[in-house]
PDB file of C-alpha atoms in Angstrom:
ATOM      1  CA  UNK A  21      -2.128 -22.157  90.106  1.00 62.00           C
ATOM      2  CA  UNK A  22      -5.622 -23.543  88.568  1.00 73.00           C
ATOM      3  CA  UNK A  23      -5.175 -22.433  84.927  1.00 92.00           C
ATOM      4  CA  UNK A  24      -8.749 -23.587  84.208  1.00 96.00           C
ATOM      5  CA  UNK A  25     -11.455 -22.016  86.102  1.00 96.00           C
ATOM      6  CA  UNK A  26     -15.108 -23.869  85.919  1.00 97.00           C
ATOM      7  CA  UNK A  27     -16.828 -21.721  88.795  1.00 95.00           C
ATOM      8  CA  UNK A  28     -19.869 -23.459  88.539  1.00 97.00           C
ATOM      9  CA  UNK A  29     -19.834 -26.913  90.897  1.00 96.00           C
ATOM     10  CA  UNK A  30     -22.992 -28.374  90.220  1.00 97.00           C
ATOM     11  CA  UNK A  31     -25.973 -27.466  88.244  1.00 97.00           C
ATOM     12  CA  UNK A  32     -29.652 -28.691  88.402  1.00 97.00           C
ATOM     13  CA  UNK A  33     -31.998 -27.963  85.487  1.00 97.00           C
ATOM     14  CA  UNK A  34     -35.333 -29.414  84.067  1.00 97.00           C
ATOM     15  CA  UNK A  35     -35.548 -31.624  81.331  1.00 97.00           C
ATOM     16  CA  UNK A  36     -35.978 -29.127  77.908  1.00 97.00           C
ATOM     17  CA  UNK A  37     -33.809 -26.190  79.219  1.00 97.00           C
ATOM     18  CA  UNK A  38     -30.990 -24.648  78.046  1.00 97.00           C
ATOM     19  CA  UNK A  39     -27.877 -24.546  80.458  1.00 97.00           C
ATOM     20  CA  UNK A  40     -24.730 -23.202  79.650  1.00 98.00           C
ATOM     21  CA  UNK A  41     -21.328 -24.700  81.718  1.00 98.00           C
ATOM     22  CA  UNK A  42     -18.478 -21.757  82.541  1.00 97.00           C
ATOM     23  CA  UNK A  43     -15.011 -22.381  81.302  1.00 98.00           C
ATOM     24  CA  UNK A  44     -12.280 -19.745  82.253  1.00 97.00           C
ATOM     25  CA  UNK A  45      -9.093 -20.329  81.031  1.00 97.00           C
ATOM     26  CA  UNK A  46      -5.139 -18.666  81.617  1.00 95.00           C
ATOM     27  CA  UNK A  47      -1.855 -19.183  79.164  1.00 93.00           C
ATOM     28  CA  UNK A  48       0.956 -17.517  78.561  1.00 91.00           C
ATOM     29  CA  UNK A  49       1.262 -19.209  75.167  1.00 89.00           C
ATOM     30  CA  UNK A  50      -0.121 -17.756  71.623  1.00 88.00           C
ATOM     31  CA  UNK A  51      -0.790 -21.641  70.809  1.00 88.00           C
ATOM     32  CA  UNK A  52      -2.666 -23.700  72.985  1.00 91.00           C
ATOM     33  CA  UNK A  53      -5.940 -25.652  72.434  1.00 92.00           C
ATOM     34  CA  UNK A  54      -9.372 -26.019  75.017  1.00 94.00           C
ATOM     35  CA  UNK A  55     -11.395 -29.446  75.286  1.00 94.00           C
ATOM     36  CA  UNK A  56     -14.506 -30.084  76.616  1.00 96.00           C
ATOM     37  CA  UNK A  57     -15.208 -34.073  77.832  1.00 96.00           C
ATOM     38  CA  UNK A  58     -18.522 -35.844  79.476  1.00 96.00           C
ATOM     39  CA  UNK A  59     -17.599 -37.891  82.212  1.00 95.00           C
ATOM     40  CA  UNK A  60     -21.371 -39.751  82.955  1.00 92.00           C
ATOM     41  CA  UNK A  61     -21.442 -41.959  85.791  1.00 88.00           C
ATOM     42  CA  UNK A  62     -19.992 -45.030  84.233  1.00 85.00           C
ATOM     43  CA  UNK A  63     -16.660 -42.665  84.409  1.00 86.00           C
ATOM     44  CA  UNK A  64     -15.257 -43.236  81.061  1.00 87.00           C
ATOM     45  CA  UNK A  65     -14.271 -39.362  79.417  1.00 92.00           C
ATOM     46  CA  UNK A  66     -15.604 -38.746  75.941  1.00 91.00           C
ATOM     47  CA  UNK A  67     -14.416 -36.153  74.566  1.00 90.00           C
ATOM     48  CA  UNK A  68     -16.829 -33.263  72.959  1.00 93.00           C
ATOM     49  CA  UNK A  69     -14.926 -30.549  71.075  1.00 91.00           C
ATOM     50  CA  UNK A  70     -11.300 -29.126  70.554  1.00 90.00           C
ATOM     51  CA  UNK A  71     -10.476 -25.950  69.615  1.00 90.00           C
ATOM     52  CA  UNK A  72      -7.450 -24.182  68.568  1.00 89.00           C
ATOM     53  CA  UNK A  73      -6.004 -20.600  70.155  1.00 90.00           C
ATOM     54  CA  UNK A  74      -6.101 -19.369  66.335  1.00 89.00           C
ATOM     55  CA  UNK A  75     -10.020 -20.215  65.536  1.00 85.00           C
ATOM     56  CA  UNK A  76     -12.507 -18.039  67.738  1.00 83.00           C
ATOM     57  CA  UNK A  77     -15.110 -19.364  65.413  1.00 83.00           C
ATOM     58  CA  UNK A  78     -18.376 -20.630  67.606  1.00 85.00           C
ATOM     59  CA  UNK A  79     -19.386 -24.221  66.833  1.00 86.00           C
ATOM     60  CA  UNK A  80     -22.439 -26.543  66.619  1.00 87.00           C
ATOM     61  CA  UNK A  81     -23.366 -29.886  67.359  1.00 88.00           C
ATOM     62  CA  UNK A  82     -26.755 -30.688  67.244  1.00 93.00           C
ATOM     63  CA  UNK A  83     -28.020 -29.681  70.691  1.00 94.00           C
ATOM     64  CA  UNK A  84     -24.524 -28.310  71.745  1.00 95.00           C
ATOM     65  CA  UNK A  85     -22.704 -25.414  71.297  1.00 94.00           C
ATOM     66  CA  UNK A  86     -19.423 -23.475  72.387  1.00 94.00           C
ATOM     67  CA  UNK A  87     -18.655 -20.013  72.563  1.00 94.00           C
ATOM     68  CA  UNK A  88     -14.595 -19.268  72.536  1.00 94.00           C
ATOM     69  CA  UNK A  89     -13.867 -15.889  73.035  1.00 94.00           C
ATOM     70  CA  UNK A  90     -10.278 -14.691  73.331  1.00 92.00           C
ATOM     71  CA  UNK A  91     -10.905 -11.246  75.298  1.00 92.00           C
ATOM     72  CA  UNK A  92     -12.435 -12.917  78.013  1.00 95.00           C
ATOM     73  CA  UNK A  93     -10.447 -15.953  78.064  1.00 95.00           C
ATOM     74  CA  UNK A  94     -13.324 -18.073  77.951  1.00 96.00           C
ATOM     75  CA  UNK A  95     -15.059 -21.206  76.274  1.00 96.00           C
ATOM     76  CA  UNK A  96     -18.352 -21.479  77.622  1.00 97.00           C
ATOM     77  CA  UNK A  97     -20.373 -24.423  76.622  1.00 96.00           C
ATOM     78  CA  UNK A  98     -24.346 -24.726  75.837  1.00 96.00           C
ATOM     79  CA  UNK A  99     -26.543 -27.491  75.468  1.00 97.00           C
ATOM     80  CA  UNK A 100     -29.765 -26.574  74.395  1.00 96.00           C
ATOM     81  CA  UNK A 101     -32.834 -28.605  75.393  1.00 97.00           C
ATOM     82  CA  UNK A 102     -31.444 -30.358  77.820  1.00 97.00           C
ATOM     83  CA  UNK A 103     -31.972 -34.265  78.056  1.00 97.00           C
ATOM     84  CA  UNK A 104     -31.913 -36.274  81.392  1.00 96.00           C
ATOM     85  CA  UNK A 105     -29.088 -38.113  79.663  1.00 95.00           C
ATOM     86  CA  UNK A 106     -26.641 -35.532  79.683  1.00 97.00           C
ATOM     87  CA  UNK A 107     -26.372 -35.415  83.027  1.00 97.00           C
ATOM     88  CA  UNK A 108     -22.941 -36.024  84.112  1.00 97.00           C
ATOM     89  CA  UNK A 109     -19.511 -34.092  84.744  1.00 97.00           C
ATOM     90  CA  UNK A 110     -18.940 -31.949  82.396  1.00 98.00           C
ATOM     91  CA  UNK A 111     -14.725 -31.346  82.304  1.00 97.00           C
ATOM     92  CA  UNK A 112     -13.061 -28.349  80.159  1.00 97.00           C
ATOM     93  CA  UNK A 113      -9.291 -28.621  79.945  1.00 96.00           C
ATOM     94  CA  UNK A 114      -6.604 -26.697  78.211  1.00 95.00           C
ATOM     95  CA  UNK A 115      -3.045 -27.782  75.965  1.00 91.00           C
ATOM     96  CA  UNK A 116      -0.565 -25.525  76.401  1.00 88.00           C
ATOM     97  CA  UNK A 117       2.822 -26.494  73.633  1.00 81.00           C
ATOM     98  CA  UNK A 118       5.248 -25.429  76.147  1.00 79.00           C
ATOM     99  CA  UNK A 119       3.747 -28.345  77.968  1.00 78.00           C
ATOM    100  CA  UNK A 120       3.560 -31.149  75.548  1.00 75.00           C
ATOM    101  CA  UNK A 121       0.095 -30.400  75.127  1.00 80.00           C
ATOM    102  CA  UNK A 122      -0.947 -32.310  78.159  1.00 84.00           C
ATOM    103  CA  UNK A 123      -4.327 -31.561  79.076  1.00 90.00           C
ATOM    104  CA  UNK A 124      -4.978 -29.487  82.274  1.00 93.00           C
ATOM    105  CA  UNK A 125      -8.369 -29.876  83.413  1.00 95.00           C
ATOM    106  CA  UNK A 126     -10.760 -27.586  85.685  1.00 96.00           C
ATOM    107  CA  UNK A 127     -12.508 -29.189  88.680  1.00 95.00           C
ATOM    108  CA  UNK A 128     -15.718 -30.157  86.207  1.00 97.00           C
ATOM    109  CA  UNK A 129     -19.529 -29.501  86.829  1.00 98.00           C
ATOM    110  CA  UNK A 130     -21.917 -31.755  87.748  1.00 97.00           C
ATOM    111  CA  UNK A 131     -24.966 -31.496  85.933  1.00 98.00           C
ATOM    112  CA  UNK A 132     -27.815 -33.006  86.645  1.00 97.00           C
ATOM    113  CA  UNK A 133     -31.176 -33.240  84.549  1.00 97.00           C
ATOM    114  CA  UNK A 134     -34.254 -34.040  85.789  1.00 97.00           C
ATOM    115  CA  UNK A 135     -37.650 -35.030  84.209  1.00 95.00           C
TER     116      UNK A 135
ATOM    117  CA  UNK B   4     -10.763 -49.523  65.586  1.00 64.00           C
ATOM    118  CA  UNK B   5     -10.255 -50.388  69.814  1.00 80.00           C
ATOM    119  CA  UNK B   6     -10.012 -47.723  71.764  1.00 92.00           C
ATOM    120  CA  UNK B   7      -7.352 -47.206  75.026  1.00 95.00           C
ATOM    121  CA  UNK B   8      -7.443 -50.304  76.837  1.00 96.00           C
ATOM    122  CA  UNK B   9      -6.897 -50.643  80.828  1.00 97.00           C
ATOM    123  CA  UNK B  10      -6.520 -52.986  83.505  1.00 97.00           C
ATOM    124  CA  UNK B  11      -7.362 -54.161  85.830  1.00 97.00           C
ATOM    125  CA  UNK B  12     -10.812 -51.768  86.067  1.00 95.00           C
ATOM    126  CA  UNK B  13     -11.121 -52.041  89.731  1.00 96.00           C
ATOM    127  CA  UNK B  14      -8.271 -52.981  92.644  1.00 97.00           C
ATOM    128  CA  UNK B  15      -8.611 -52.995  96.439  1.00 98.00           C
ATOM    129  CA  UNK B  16      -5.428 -53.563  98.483  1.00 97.00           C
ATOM    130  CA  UNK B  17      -4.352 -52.910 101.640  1.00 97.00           C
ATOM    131  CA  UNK B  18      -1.788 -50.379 102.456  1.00 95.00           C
ATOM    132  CA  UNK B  19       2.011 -51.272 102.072  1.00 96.00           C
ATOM    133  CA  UNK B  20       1.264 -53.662  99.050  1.00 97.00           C
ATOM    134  CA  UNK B  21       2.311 -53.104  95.503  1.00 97.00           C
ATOM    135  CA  UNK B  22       0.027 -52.419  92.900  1.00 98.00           C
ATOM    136  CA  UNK B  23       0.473 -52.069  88.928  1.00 98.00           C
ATOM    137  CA  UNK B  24      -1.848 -51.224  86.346  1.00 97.00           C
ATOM    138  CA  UNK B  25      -1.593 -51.921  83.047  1.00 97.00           C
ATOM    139  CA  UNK B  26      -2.607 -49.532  79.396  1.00 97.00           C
ATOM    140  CA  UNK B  27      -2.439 -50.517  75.888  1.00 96.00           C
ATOM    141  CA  UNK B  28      -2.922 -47.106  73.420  1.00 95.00           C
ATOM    142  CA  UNK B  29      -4.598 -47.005  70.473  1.00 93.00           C
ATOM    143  CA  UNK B  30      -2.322 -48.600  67.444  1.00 91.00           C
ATOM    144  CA  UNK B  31       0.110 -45.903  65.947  1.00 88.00           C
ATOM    145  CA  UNK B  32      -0.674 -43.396  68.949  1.00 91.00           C
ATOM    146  CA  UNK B  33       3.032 -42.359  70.139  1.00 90.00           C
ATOM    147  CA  UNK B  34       2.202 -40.438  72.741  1.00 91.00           C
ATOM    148  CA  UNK B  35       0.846 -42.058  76.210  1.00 93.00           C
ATOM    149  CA  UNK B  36      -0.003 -40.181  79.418  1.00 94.00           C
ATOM    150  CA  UNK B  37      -1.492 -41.532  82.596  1.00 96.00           C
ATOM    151  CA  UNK B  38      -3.556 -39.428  84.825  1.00 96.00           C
ATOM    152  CA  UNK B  39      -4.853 -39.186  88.524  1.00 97.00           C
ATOM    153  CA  UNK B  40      -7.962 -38.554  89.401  1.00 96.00           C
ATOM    154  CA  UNK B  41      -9.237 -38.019  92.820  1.00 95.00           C
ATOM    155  CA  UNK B  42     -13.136 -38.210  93.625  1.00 91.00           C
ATOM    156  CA  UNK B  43     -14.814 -34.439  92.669  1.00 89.00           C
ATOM    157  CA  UNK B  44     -12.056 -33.624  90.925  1.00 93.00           C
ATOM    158  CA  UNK B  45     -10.103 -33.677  87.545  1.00 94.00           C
ATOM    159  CA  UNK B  46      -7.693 -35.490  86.043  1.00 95.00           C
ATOM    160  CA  UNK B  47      -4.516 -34.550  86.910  1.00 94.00           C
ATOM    161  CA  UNK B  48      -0.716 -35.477  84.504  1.00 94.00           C
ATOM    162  CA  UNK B  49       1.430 -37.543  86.230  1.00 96.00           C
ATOM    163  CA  UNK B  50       3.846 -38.783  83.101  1.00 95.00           C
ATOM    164  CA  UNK B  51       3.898 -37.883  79.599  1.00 92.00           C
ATOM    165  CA  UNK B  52       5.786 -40.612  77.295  1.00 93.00           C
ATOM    166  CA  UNK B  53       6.829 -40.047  73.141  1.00 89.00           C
ATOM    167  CA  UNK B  54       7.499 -43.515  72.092  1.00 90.00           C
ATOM    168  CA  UNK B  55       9.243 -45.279  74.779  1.00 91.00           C
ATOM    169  CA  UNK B  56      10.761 -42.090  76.281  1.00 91.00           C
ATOM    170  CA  UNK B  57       8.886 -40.398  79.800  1.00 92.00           C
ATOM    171  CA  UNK B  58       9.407 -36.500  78.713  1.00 89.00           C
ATOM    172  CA  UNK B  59       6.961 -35.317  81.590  1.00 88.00           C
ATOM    173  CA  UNK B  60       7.286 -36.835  84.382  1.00 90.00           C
ATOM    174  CA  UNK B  61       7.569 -33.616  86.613  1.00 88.00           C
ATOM    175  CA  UNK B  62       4.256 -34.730  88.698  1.00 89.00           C
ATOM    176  CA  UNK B  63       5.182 -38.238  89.592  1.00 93.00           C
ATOM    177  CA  UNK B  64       5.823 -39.177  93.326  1.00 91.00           C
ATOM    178  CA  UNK B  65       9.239 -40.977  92.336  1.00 90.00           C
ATOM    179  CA  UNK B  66       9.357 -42.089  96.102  1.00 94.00           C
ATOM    180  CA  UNK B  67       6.482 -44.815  95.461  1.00 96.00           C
ATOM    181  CA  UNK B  68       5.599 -44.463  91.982  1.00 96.00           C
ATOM    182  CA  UNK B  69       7.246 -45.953  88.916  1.00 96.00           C
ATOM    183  CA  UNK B  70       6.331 -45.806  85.245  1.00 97.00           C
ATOM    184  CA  UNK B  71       7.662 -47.784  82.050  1.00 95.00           C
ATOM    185  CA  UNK B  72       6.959 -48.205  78.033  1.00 95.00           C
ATOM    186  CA  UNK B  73       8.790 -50.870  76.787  1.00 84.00           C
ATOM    187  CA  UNK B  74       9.123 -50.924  73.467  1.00 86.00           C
ATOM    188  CA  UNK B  75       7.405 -47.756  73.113  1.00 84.00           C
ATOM    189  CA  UNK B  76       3.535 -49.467  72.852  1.00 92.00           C
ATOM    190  CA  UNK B  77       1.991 -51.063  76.229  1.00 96.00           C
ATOM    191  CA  UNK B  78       3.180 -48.882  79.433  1.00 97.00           C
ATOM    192  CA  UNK B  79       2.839 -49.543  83.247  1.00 97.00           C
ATOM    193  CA  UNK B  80       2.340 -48.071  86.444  1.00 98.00           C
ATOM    194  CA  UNK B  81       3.602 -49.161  89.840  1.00 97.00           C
ATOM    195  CA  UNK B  82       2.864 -47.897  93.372  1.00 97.00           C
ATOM    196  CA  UNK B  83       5.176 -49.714  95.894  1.00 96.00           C
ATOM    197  CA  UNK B  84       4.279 -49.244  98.454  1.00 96.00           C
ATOM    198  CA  UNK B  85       0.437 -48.118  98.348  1.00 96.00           C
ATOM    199  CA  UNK B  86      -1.115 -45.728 100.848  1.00 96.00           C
ATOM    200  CA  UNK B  87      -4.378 -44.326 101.804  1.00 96.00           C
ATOM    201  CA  UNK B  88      -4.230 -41.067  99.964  1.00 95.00           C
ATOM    202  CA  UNK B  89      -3.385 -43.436  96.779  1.00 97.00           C
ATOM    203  CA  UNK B  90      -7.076 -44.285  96.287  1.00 97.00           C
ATOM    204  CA  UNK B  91      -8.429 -42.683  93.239  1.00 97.00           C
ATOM    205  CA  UNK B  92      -8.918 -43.472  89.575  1.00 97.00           C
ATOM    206  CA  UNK B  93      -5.984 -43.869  87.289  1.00 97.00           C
ATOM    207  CA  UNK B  94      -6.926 -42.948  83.635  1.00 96.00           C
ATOM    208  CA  UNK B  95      -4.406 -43.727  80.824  1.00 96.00           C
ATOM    209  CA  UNK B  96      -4.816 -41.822  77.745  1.00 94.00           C
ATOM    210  CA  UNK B  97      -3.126 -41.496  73.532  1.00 93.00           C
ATOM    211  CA  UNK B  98      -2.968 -39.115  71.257  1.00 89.00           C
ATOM    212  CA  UNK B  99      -2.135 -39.897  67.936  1.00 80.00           C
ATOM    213  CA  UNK B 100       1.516 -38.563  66.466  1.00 68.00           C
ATOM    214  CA  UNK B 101       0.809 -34.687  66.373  1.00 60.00           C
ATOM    215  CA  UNK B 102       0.312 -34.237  70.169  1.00 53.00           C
ATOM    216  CA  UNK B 103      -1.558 -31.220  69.849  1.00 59.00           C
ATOM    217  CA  UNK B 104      -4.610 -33.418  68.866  1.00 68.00           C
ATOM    218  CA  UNK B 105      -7.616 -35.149  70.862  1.00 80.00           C
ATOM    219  CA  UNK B 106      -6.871 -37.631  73.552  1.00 87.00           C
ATOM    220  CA  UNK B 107      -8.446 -40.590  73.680  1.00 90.00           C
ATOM    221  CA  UNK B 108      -8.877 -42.260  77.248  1.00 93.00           C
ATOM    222  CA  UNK B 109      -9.200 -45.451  78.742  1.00 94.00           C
ATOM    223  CA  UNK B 110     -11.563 -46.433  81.174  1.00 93.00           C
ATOM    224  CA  UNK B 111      -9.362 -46.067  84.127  1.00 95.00           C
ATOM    225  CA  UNK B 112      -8.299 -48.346  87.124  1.00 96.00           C
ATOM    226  CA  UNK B 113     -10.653 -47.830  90.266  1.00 96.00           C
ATOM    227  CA  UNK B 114      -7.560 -48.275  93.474  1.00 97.00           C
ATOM    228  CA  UNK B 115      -9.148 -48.388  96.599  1.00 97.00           C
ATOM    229  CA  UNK B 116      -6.331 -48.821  99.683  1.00 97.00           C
ATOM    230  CA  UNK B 117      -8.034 -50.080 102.895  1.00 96.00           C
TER     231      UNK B 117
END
């Protein structure tokens, strides 16, 4: 079963918007962590953010931004003012410990800036 | 500080032939994992090593794949023999000593089997 849910495939937005990237996630565990990594074409992941199960706290990175809320099970990510270099695939993943905290990805979305 | 390093970046083969790729973690990270990932979608686990010991390696086709970290530093994978449905990207990744914490990842191996 998919325990990390990005619903959104692809996304297409204009340079200067804001576009926020789905991330649904499902444990069983009280301690787990969520990711978020860039994949841009040159495939190489770089990793954006971790957060832990025990700190709902929303955090901000320049023109990024995440939004982890336990109720819903979700860390959605923002990036405001979107550049055409932040298009790429956008992966969230979750660490479970009864797994060795190896990271289970979603399926990504694919977005795509244009001038 | 150099990051996860992987060879070769790109292999074409036919089917039937052996392949191995090769990862070298980031200095002091004990834990190494090496991932799948098949065009569209994400990486997926196929073996989890602390130190020198494979302690997830529930994913792995054992039929035609083979792992090893000797020595508990470089590690390598082996397909023998390669087919088709092999061709993907192979990403090695390390996390440093608590496990819980950020993985670093390597550029990955490009397979292609014609």
């Amino acid at each position: 079963a998919q325990k990390v849910t990005q619903a959104q495939t692809e996304i297409s937005v204009v340079e200067k918007e804001d576009v926020t990237l789905d991330c649904v996630y499902e444990t069983r565990d009280t301690t787990y962590y969520l990711f978020w990594y860039k994949q841009p074409p040159s495939g190489e992941l770089v990793f954006l953010i971790r957060r832990n199960s025990f700190d709902e706290q929303n955090e901000i990175s320049g023109r990024y931004s995440w939004n982890f809320q336990k109720s819903t099970s979700s860390f959605n990510f923002t990036i405001t003012a979107s550049q055409v270099v932040d298009s790429a695939v956008y992966f969230c993943a979750l660490s479970e410990a009864n797994s060795g905290y190896a990271l289970n990805f979603g399926k990504g979305t694919s977005l795509l800036v244009t001038p | 500080e150099a990051g996860v390093v992987q060879s070769p970046r790109y292999k074409i083969i036919e089917k039937k032939q052996p392949v191995a790729f090769w990862c070298n973690p980031i200095s002091g990270h004990n834990t190494l994992y090496w991932y799948l990932q098949n065009l569209g979608q994400g990486p997926e686990l196929l073996i989890r090593y602390e130190n020198e010991e494979a302690v997830d390696d529930s994913q792995l086709p054992k039929d035609r794949f083979s792992a090893e970290r000797l020595k508990g530093v470089d590690s390598t994978l082996k397909i023998q023999p390669a087919e088709l449905g092999d061709s993907a990207v192979y990403l090695c990744a390390s996390s440093s000593p608590r496990g819980s914490g950020e993985q670093f990842f390597g550029p990955g191996t490009r397979l292609t089997v014609l």
